[in-house]
mmCIF file of C-alpha atoms in Angstrom:
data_model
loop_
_atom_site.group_PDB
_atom_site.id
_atom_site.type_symbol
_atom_site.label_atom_id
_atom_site.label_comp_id
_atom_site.label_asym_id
_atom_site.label_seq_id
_atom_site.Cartn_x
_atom_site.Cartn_y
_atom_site.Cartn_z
ATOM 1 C CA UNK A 63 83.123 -26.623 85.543
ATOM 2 C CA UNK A 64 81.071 -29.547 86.975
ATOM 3 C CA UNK A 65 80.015 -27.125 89.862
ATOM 4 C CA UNK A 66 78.518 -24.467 86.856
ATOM 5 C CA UNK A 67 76.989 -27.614 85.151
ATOM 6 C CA UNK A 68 74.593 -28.552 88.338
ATOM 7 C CA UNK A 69 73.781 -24.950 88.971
ATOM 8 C CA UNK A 70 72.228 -24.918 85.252
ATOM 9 C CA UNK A 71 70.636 -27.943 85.684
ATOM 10 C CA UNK A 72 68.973 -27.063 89.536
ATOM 11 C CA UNK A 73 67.722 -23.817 87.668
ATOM 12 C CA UNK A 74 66.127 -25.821 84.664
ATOM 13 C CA UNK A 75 64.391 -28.323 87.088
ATOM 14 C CA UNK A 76 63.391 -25.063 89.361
ATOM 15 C CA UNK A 77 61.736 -23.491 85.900
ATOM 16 C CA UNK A 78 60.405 -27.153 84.863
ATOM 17 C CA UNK A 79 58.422 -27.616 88.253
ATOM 18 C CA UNK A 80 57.183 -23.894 88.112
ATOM 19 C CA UNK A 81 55.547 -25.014 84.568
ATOM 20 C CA UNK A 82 54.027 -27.696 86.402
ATOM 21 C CA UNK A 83 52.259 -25.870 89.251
ATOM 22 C CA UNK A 84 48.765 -24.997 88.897
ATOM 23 C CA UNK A 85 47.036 -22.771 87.056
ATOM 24 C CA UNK A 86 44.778 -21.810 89.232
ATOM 25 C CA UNK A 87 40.591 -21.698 88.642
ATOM 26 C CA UNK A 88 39.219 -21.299 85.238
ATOM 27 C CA UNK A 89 37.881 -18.063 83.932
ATOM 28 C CA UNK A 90 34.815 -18.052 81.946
ATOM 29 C CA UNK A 91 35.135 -15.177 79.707
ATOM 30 C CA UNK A 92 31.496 -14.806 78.636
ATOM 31 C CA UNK A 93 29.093 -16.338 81.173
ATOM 32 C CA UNK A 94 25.553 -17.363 79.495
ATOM 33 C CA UNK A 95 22.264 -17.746 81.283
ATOM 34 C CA UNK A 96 19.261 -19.831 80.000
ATOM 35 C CA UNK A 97 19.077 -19.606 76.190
ATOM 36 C CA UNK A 98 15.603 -19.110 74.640
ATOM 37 C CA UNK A 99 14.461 -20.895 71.034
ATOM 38 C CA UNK A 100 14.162 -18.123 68.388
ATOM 39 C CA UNK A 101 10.423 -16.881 67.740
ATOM 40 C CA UNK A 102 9.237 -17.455 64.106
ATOM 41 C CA UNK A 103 9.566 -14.660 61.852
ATOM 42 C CA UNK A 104 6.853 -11.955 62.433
ATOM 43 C CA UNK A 105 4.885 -13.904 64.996
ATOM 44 C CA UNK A 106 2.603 -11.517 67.185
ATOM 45 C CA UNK A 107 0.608 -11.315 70.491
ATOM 46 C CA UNK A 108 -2.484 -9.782 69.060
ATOM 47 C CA UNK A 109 -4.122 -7.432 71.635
ATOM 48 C CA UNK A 110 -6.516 -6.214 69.283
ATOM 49 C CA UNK A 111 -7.914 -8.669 66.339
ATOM 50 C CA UNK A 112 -10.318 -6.566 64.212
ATOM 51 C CA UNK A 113 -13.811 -7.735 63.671
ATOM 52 C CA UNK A 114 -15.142 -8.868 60.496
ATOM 53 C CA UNK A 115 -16.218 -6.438 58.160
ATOM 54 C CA UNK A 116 -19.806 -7.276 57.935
ATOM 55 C CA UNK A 117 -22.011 -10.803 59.404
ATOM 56 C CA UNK A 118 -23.029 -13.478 57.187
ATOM 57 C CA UNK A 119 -25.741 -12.623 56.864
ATOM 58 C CA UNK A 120 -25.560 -9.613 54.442
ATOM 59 C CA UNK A 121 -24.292 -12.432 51.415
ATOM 60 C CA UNK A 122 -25.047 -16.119 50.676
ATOM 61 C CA UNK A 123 -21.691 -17.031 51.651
ATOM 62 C CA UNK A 124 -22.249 -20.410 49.747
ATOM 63 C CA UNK A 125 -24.141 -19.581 46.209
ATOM 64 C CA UNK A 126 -21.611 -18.552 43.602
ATOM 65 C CA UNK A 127 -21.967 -18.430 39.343
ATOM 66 C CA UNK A 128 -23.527 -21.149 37.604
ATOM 67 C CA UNK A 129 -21.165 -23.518 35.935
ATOM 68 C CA UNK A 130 -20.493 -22.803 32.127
ATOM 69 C CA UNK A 131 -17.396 -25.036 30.678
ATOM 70 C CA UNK A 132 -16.959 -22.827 27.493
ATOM 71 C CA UNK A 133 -13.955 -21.465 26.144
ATOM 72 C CA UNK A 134 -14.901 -18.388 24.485
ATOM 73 C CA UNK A 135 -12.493 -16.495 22.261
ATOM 74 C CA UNK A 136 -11.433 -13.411 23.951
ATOM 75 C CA UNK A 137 -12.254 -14.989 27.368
ATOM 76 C CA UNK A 138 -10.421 -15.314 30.827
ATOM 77 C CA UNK A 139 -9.576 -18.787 30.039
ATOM 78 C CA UNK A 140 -8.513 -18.058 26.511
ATOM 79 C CA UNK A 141 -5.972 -15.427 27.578
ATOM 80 C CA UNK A 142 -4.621 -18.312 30.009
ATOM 81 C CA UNK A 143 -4.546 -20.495 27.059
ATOM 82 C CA UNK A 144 -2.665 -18.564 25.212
ATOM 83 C CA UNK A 145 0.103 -17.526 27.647
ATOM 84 C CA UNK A 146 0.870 -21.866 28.164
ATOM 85 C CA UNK A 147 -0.187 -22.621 31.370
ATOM 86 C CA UNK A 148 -2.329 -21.424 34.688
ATOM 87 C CA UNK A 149 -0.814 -19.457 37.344
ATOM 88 C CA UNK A 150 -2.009 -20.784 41.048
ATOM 89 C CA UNK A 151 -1.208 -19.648 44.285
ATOM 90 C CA UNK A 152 -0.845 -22.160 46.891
ATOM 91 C CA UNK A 153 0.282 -23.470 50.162
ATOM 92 C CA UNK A 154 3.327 -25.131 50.445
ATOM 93 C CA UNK A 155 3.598 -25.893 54.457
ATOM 94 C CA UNK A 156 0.396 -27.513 55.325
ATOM 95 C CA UNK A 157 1.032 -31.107 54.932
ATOM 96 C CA UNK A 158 -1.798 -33.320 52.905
ATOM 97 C CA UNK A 159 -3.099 -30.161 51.649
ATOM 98 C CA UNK A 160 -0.514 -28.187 50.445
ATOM 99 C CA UNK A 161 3.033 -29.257 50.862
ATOM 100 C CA UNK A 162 6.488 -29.708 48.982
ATOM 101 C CA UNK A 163 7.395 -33.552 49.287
ATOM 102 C CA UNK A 164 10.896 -33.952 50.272
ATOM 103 C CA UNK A 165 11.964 -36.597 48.334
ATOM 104 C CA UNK A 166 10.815 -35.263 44.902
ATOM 105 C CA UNK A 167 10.874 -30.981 45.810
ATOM 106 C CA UNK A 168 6.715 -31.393 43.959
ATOM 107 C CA UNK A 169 4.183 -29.894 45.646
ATOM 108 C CA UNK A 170 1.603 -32.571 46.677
ATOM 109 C CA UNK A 171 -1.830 -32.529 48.294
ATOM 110 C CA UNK A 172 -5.534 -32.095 48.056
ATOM 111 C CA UNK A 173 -5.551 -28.501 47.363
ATOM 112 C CA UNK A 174 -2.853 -29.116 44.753
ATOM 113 C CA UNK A 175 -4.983 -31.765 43.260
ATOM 114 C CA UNK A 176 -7.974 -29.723 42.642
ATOM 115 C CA UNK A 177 -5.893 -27.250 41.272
ATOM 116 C CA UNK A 178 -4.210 -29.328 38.965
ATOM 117 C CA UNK A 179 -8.054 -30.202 37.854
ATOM 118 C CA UNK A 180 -8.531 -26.267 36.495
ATOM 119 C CA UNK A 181 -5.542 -26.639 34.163
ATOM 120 C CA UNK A 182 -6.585 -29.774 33.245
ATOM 121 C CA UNK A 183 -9.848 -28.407 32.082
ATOM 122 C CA UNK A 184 -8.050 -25.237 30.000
ATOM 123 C CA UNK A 185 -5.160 -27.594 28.377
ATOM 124 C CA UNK A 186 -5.695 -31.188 28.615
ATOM 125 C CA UNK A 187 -2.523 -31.401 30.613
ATOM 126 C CA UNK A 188 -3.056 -31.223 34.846
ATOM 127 C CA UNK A 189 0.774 -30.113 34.809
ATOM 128 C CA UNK A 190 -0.033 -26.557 32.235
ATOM 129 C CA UNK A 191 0.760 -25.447 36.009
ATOM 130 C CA UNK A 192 2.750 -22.790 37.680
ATOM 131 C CA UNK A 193 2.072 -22.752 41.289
ATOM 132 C CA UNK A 194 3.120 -19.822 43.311
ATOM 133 C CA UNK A 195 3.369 -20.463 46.764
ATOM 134 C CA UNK A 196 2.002 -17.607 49.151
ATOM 135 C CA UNK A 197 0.955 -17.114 52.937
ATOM 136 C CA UNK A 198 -2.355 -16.629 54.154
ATOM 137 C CA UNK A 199 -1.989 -13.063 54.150
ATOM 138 C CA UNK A 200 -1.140 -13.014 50.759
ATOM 139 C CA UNK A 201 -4.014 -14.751 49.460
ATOM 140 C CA UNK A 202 -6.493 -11.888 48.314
ATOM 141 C CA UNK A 203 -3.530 -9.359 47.283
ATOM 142 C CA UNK A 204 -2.175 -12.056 44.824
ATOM 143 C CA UNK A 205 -5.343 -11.716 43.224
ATOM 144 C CA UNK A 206 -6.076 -8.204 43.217
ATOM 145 C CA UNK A 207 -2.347 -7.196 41.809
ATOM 146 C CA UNK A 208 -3.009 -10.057 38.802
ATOM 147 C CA UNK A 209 -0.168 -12.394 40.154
ATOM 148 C CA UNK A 210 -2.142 -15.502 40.062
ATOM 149 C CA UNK A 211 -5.211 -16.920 37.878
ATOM 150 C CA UNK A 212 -6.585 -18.853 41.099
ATOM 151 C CA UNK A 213 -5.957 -18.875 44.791
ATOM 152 C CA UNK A 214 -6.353 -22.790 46.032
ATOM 153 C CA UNK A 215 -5.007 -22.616 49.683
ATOM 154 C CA UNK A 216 -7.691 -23.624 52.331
ATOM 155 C CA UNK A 217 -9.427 -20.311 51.639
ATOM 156 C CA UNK A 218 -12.987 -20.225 53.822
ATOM 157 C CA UNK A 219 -15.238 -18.030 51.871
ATOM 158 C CA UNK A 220 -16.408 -15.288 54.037
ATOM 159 C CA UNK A 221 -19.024 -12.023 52.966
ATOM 160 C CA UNK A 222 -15.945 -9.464 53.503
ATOM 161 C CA UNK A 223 -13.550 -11.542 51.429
ATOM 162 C CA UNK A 224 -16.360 -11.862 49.124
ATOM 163 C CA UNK A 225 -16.604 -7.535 48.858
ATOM 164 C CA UNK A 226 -13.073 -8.002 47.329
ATOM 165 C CA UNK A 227 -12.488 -10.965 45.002
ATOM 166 C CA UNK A 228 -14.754 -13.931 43.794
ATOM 167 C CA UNK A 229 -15.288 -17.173 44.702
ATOM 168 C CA UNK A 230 -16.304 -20.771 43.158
ATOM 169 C CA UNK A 231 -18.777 -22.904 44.603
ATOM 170 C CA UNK A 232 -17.816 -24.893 47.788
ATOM 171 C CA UNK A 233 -15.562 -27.894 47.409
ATOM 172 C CA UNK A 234 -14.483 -28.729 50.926
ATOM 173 C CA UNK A 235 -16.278 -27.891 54.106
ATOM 174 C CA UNK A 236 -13.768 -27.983 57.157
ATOM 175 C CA UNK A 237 -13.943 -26.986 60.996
ATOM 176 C CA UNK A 238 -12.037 -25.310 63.009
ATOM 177 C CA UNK A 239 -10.621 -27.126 66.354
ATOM 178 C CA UNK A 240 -7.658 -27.184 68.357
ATOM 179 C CA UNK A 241 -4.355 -28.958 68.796
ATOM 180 C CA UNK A 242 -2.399 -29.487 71.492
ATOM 181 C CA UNK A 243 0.219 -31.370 72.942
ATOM 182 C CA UNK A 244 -0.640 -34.403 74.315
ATOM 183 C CA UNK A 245 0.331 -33.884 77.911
ATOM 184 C CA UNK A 246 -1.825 -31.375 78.441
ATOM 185 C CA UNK A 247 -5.435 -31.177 79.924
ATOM 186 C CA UNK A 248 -7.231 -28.979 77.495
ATOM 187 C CA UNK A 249 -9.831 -30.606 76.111
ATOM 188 C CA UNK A 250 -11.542 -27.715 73.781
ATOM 189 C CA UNK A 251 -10.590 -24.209 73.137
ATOM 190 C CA UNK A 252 -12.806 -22.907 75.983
ATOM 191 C CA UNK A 253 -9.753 -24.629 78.159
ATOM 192 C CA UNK A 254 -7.299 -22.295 77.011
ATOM 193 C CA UNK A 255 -8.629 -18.986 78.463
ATOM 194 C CA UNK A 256 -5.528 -16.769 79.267
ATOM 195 C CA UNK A 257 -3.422 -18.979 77.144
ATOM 196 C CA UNK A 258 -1.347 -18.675 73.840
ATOM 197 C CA UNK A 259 -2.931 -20.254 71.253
ATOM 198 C CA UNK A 260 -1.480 -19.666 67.122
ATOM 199 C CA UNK A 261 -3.249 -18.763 64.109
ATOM 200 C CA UNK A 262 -2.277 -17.588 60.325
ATOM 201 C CA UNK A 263 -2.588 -13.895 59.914
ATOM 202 C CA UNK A 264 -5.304 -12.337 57.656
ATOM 203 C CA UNK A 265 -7.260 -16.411 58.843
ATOM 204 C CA UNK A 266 -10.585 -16.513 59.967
ATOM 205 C CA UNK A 267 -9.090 -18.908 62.678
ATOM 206 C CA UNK A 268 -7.517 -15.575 64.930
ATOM 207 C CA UNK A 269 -10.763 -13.533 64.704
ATOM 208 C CA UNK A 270 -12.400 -17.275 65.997
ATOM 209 C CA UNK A 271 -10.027 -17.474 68.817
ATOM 210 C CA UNK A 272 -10.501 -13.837 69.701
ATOM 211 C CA UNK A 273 -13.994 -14.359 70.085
ATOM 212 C CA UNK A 274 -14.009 -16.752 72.528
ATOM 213 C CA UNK A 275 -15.860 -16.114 76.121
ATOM 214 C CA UNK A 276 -12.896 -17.150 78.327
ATOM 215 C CA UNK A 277 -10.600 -15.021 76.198
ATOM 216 C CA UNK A 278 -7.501 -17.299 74.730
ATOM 217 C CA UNK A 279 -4.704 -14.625 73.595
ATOM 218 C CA UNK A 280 -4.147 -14.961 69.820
ATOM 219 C CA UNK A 281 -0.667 -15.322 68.801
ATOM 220 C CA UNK A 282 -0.338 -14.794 64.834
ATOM 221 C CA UNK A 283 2.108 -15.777 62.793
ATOM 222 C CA UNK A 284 3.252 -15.515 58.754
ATOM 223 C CA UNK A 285 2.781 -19.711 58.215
ATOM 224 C CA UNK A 286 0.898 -22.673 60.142
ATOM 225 C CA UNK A 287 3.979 -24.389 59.565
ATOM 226 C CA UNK A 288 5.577 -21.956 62.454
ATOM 227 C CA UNK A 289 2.766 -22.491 64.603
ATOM 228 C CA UNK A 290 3.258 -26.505 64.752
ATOM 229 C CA UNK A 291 7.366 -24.733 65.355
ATOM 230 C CA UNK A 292 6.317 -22.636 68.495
ATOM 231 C CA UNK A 293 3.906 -25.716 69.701
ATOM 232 C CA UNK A 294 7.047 -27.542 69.666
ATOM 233 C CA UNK A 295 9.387 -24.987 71.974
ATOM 234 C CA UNK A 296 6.592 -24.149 73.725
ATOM 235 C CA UNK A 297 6.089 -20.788 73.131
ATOM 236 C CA UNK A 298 2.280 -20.873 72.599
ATOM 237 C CA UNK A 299 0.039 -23.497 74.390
ATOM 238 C CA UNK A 300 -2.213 -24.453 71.647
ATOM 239 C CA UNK A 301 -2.809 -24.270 67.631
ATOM 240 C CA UNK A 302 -6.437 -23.669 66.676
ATOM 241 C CA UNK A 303 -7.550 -23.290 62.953
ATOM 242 C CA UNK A 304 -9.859 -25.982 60.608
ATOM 243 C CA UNK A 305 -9.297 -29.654 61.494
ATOM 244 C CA UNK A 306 -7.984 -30.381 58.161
ATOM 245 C CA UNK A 307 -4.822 -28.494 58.570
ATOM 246 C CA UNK A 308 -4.341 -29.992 62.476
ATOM 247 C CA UNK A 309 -4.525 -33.083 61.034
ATOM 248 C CA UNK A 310 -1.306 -32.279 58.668
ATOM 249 C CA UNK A 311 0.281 -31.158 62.234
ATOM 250 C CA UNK A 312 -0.948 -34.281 63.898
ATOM 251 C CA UNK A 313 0.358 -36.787 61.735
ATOM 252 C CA UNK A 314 4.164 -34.767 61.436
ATOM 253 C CA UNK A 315 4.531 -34.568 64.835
ATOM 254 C CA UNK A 316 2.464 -37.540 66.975
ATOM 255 C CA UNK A 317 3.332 -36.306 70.319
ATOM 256 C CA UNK A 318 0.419 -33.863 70.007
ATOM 257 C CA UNK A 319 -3.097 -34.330 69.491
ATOM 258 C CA UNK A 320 -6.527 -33.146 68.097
ATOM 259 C CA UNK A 321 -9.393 -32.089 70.826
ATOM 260 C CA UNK A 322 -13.020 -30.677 71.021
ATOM 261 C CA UNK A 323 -15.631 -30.493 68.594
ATOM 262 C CA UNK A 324 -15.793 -28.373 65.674
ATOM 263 C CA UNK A 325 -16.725 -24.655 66.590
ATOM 264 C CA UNK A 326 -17.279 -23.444 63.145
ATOM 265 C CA UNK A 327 -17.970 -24.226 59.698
ATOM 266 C CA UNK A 328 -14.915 -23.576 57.263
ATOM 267 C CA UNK A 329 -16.114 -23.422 53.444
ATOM 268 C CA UNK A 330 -13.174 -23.514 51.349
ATOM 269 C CA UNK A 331 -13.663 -22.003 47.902
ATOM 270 C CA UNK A 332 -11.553 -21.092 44.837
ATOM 271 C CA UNK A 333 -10.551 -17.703 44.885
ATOM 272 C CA UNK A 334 -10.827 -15.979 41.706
ATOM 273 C CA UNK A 335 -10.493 -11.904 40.610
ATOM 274 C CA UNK A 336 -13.112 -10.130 41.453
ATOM 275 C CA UNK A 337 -13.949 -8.973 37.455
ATOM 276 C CA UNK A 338 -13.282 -12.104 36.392
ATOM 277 C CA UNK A 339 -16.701 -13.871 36.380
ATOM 278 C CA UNK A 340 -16.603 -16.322 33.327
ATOM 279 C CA UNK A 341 -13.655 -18.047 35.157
ATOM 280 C CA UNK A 342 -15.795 -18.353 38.070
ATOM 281 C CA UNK A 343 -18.256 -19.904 35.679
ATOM 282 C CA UNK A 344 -15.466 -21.955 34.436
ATOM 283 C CA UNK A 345 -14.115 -23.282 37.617
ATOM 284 C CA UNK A 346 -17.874 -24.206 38.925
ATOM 285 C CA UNK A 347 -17.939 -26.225 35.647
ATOM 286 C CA UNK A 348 -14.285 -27.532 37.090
ATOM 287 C CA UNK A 349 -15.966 -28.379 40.062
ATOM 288 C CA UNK A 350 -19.090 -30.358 39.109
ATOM 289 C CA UNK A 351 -16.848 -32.946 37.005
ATOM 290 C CA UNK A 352 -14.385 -33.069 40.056
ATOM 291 C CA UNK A 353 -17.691 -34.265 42.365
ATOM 292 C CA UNK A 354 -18.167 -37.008 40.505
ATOM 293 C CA UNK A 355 -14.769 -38.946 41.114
ATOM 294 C CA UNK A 356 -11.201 -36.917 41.213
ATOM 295 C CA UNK A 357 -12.704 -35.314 44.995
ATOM 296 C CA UNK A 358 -13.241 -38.801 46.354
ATOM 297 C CA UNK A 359 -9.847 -40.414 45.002
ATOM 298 C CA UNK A 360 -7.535 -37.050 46.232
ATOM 299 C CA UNK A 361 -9.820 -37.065 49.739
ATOM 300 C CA UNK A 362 -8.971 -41.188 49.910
ATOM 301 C CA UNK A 363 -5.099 -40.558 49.319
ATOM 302 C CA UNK A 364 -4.933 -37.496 51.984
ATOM 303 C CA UNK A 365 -7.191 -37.424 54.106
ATOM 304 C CA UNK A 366 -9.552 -40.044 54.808
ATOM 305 C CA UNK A 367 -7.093 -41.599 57.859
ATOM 306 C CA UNK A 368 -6.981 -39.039 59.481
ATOM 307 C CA UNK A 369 -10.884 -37.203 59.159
ATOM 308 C CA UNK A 370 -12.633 -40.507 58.425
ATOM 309 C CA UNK A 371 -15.205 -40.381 55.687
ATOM 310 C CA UNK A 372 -16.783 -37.742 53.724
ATOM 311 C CA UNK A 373 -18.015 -37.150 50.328
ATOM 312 C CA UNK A 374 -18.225 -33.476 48.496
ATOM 313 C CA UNK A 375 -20.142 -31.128 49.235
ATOM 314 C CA UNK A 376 -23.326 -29.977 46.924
ATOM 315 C CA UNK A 377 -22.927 -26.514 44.943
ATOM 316 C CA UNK A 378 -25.120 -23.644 45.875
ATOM 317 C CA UNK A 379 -25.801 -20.629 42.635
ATOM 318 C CA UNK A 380 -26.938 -17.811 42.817
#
């Protein structure tokens, strides 16, 4: 019996040490290589970034309606009225000009501001507001399909928008220049030749890098907000578009930085449906009582840190 008991417990111990051999190597059942960061929703390297439509010089790109503050019954503004509030499309990704604040979920910034000035001027009440937010691209469709009263989103009045919807007067000139991060050696967009560098779609900021000598390649994308994104992974080398929305970029992220001169003159205007001319009228009224105060006090609170001085610019009519 004892003889039976130590042949059990030699073949346990046998089967315990087994258990403790090794296992030999590891296998890795699904080896991965370098992994990329995602590219932004619809971004593109544009090979072929039409031309304008027509030159400047076939319009006064600056002269709009004269101002007229009326109300009249049947009007744009009365039909606004009556509804309860103004419809606006916007930005909502371009900090100090267009942005959602996290804290509250409101959409803040100068753009916002001088919207918030219109419906002011129709109700008495800056908040008689509902702003849609919208992409560059978007911009001239929202007002041709009737989905918004106004476009205020950093919109540079050019002679081929112009063939298609309406503008007010001028109320902020900007320029367009080029960030990048702040290792590198570029020192104006003529230093990028060969290289990345991000727009909007539908901007006048692509067809501006696509005309330069030493030939950047234009990478376009749905939002700036993804451009500052691809900056960031390093999947273009540069951002190039007006100064005022690099300077958004600038202060969210200081590891990059602003350089070169302005290469063009960016006149923002409000964009307003083409038939719609007594709004246009109404707006430039809008727009003469903004000059004398509201424009300095929302450009002091955005963007005066970052652009330095300026005051508004003068209205042009027709």
């Amino acid at each position: 019996m004892r003889t039976k008991q130590l042949g059990v417990l030699a073949s346990a111990l046998a089967l315990l040490l087994a258990g403790c051999g090794s296992p030999g190597a590891p296998v890795d059942p699904a080896p991965v290589g370098s992994v990329q960061p995602p590219t932004p929703a619809n971004a593109v390297v544009e090979t072929d970034v039409a031309a304008d439509g027509g030159t400047e010089d076939e319009c006064n790109v600056e002269a709009s309606l004269p101002a007229d503050g009326n109300i009249a019954a049947g009007s744009t503004m009365a039909e606004i009225r009556e509804r309860g509030h103004l419809v606006a499309g916007v930005d909502q990704n371009t900090y100090l000009f267009g942005f959602r604040n996290p804290t509250t979920g409101q959409l803040e910034g100068f753009d916002i501001d001088i919207a918030k000035q219109v419906a002011e001027a129709i109700f008495g009440d800056p908040d008689a507001i509902r702003f849609r937010a919208i992409s560059s691209a978007q911009r001239i469709p929202a007002l041709q399909n009737g989905d918004v009263d106004i476009v205020v989103r950093t919109f540079s009045i050019t002679c081929e928008r112009r063939a298609e919807i309406n503008f007010s007067t001028v109320y902020y000139v900007a320029g367009q220049r080029v960030l990048v991060n702040e290792s590198s050696d570029a020192e104006s967009i003529s230093d990028l030749g060969g290289k990345r560098v991000c727009a909007a779609k539908s901007s006048t900021s692509l067809k501006n890098i696509a005309k330069v000598e030493t030939k950047p390649v234009p990478v376009s994308v749905d939002d700036w907000s993804d451009c500052l994104v691809m900056l960031q992974q390093g999947q273009v080398d540069a951002v190039s578009t007006d100064d005022t929305i690099l300077a958004g970029m600038a202060q969210q992220d200081p590891t990059t930085k602003i350089v070169g001169e302005r290469f063009t003159d960016e006149l923002y205007g409000i964009g307003i449906p083409k038939d719609d001319e007594d709004m246009v009228r109404f707006v430039n009224s809008v727009l003469e009582t903004v000059r004398g105060g509201q424009w300095q006090q929302s450009y002091d609170r955005w963007l005066r840190e970052r652009l330095g001085a300026a005051a508004p610019p003068k209205p042009l009519y027709q």
